[in-house]
Coordinates of C-alpha atoms in Angstrom, one line a residue:
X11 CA -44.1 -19.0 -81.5
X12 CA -46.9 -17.9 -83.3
X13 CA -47.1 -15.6 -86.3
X14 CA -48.9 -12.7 -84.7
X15 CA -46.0 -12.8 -81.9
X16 CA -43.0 -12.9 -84.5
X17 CA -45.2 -9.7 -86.0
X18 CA -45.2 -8.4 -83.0
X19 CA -41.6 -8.7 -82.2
X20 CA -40.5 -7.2 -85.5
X21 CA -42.4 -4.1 -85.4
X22 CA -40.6 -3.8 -82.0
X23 CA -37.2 -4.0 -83.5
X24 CA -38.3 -1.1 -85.8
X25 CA -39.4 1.0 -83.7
X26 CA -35.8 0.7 -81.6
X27 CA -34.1 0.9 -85.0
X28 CA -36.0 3.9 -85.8
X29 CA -35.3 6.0 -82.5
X30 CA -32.0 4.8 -82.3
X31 CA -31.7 6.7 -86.3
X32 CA -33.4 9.6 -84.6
X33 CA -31.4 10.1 -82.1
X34 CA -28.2 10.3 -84.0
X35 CA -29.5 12.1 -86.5
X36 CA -30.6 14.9 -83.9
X37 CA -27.0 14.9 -81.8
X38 CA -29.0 13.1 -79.1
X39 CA -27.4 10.0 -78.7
X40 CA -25.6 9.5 -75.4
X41 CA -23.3 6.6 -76.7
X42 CA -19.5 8.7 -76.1
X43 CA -17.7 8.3 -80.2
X44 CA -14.9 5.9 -80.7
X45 CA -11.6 7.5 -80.0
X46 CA -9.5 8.4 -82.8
X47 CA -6.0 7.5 -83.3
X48 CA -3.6 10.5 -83.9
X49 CA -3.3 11.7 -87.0
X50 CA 0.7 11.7 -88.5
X51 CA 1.4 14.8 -90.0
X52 CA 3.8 15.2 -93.0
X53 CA 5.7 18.4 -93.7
X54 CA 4.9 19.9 -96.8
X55 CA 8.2 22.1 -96.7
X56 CA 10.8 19.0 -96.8
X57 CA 12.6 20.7 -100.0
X58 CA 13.6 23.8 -98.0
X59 CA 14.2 21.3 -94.5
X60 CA 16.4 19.4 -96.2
X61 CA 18.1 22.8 -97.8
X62 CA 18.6 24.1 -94.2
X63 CA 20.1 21.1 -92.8
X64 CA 22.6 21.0 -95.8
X65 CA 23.7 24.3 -94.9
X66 CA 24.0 23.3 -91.2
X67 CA 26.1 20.5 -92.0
X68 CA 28.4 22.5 -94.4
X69 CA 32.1 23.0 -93.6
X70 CA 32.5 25.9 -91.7
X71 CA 34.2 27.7 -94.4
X72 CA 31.3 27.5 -96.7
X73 CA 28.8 28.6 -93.9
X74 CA 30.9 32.0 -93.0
X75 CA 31.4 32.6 -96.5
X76 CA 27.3 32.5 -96.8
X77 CA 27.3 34.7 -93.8
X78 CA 30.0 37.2 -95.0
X79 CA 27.8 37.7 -98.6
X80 CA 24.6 38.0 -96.6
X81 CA 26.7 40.8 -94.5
X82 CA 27.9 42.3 -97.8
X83 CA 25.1 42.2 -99.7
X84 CA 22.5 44.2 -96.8
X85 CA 25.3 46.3 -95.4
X86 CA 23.6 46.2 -91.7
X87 CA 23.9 44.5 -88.5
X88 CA 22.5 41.5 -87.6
X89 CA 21.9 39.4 -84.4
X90 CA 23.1 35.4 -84.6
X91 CA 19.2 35.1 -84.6
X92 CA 18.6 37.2 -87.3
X93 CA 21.5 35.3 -89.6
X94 CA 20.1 31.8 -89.1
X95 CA 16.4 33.2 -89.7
X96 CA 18.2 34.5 -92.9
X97 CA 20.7 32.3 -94.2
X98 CA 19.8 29.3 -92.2
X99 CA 23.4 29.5 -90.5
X100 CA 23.0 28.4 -86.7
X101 CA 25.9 30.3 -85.1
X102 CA 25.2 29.5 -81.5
X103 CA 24.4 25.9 -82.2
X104 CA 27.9 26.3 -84.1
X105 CA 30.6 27.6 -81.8
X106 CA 33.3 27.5 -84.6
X107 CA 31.2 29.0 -87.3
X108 CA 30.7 32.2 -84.4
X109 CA 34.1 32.3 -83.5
X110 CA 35.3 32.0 -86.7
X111 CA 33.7 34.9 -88.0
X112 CA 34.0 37.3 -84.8
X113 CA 37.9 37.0 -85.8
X114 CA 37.4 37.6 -89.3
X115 CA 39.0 40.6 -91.0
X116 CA 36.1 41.3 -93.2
X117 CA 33.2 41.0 -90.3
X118 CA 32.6 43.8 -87.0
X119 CA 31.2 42.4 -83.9
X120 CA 30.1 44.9 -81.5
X121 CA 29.9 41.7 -79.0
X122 CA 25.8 41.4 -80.2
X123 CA 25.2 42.1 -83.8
X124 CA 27.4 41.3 -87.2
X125 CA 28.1 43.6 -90.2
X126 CA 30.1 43.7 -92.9
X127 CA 33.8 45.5 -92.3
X128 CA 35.8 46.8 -95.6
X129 CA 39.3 47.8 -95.9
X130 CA 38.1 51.1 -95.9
X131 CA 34.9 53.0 -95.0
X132 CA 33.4 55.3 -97.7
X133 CA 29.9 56.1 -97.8
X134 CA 29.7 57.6 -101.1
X135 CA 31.2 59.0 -104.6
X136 CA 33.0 61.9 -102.4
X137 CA 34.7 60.1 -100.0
X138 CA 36.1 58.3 -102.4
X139 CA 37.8 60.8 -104.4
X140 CA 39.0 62.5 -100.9
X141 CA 40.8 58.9 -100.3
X142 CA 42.3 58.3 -104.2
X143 CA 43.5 61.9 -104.0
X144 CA 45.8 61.0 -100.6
X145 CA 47.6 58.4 -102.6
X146 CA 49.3 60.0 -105.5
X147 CA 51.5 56.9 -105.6
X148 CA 47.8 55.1 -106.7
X149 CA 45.6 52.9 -104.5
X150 CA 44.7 49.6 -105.3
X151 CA 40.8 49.2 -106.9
X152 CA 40.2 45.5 -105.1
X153 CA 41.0 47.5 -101.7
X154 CA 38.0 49.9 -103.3
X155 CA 35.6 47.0 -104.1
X156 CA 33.8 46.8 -101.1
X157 CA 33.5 50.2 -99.9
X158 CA 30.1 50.4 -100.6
X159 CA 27.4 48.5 -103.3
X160 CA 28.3 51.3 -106.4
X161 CA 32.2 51.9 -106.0
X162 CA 32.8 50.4 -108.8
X163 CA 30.3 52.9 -111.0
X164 CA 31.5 55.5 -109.3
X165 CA 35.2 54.9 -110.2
X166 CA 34.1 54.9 -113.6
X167 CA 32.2 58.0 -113.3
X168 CA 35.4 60.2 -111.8
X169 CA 37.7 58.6 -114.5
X170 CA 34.7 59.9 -117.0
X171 CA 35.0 63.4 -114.8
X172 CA 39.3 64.2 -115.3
X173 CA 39.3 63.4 -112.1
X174 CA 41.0 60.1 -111.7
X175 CA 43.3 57.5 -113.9
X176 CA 43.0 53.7 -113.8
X177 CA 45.8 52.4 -114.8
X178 CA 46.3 48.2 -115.2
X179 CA 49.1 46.6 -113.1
X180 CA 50.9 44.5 -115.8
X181 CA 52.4 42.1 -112.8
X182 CA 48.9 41.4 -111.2
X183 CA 46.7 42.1 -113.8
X184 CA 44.7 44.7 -111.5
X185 CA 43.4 48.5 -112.0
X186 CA 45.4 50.8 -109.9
X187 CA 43.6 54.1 -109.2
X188 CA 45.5 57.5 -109.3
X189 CA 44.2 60.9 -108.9
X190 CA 44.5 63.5 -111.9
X191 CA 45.5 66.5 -109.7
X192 CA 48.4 69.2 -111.0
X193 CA 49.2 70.1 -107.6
X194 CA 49.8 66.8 -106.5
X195 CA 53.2 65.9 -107.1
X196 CA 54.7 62.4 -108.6
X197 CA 57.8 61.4 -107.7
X198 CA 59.1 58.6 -110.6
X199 CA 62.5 56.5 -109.1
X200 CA 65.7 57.3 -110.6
X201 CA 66.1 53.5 -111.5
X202 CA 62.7 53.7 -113.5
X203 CA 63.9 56.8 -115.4
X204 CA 66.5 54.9 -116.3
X205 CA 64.7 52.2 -117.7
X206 CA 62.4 54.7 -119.5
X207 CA 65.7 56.1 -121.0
X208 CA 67.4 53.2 -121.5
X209 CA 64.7 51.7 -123.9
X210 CA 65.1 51.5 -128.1
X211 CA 62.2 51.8 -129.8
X212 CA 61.7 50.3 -133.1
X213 CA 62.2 53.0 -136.2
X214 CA 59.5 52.0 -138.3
X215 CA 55.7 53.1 -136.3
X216 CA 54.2 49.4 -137.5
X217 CA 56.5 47.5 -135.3
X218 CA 56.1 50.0 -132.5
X219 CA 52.0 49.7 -132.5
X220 CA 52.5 45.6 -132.7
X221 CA 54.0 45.8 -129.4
X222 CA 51.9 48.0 -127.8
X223 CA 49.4 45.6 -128.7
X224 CA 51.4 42.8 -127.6
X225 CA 51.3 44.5 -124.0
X226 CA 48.0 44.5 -124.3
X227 CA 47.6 48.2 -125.3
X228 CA 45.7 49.8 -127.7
X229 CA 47.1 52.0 -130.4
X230 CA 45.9 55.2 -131.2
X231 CA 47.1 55.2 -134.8
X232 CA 47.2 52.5 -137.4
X233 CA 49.8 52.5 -139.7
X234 CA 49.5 49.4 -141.8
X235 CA 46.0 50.6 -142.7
X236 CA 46.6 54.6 -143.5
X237 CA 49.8 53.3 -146.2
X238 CA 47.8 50.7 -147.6
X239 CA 44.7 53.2 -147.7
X240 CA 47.0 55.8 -149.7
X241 CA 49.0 53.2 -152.1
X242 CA 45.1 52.5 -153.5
X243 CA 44.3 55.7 -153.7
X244 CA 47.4 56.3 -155.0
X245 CA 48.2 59.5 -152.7
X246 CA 51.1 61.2 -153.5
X247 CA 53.7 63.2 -151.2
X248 CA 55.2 65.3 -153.4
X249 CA 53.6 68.9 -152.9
X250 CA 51.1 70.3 -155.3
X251 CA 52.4 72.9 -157.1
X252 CA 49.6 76.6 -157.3
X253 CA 48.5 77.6 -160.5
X254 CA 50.0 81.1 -161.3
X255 CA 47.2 84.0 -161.4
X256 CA 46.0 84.8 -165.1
X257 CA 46.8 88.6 -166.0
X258 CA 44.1 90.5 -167.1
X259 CA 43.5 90.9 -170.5
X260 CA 41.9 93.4 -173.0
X261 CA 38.8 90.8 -173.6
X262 CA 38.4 91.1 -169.5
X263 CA 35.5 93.1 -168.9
X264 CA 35.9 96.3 -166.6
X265 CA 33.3 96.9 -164.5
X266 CA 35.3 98.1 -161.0
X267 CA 35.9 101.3 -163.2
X268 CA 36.0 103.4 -159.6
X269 CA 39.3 101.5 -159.2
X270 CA 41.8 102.5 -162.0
X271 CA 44.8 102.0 -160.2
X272 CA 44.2 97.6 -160.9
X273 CA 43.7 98.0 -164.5
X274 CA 46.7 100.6 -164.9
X275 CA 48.7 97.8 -166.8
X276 CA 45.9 97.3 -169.4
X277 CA 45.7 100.7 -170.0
X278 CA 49.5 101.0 -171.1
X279 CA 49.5 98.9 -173.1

């Protein structure tokens, strides 16, 4: 081949190169693109995947008690839907879990939604001085508790008010709740009037405020400090005796002379 034919088929080859560029730089080519393989996709929520699936795999204790505080916290009714949407607790995927909690003391089921069921239903700070004041015997405050979110500041504020005592249970170590009420009457056993009665106390008021204290009362007086107060001071208890009134004398000067009858002594003499 001779040198003007290799030429020739060179500038050939550019010219296809060239329009084949051309082409695919103007969307024209005709040639169909390679197929892609499918991308794999990676969640970028596996934290709060693994999270849920922790919960679903839970005993079914734990996952009614995280039910039961959802229910108690919102104080509404939910659907099984709503619950695992959320607290991630799959109820119909977990027959025990929803029939462990439809027989539950503490949880309604109207036969679609869940709420929250407490001992007893108060809606606010009146209804629950209406329901201490029908137990003059005293109600129990962790039958009170869940009533409603603010019972407890509520208690607080009707003890504040006169209108209530909470007293502590020295056996259980709870508050007991008694309405402050003249006209209700309180009927004390015989057998613990007895045992009132029956009871020494010590002479001396020291020993008697150590076992209040012991009891886990406070005392409203404190002996120990008021005696040791007064032997610093060195108070006395014998009574002070009053100065007798000075007579007057003739270097007194009278100036109520429009009332002779106080100076009548004076003028005698």
């Amino acid at each position: 081949m001779s040198l003007q034919e290799s030429l020739e088929r060179f500038k050939k080859q550019q010219e296809k190169c060239h329009s084949t560029l051309s082409s695919i730089a103007n969307g024209r080519n005709s040639v169909p693109p390679l197929p892609s393989a499918a991308a794999v996709k990676f969640s970028n929520d596996t934290e709060r995947l693994q999270h849920i699936n922790s919960i679903r795999k839970a005993p079914v204790g734990a996952q009614m008690k995280r039910v039961i505080d959802f229910l108690f916290e919102t104080r509404r009714a939910f659907t099984p839907e709503q619950i695992n949407e959320a607290c991630y607790v799959d109820m119909k995927a977990n027959k025990d879990v929803f029939d462990s909690l439809r027989k539950n003391p503490k949880v309604k089921y109207d036969g679609q939604r869940f709420s929250y069921k407490s001992k007893h239903n108060l809606k606010d700070k009146n209804q629950l001085l209406q329901l201490i004041r029908k137990f003059p015997e005293g109600i129990a405050v962790i039958d009170l508790k869940d009533s409603y979110p603010t019972v407890m500041e509520d208690l607080q504020a009707w003890k504040a008010a006169g209108q209530i005592w909470l007293l502590s249970n020295f056996d259980s170590q709870e508050d007991i709740a008694y309405p402050n009420d003249p006209k209700v009457p309180i009927k004390v056993d015989d057998d613990l009037k007895q045992l009132f009665r029956s009871i020494e106390l010590p002479r001396d008021m020291i020993d008697i405020e150590k076992d209040l204290q012991k009891n886990g009362m406070k005392p409203a007086t404190n002996t120990a400090k008021r005696r040791s107060a007064a032997q610093i001071q060195g108070a006395s208890s014998k009574p002070k005796t009053k100065k007798k009134k000075s007579e007057i004398s003739k270097r007194t000067k009278l100036t109520n002379a429009h009332l002779p009858e106080l100076f009548q002594n004076l003028n005698s003499s």
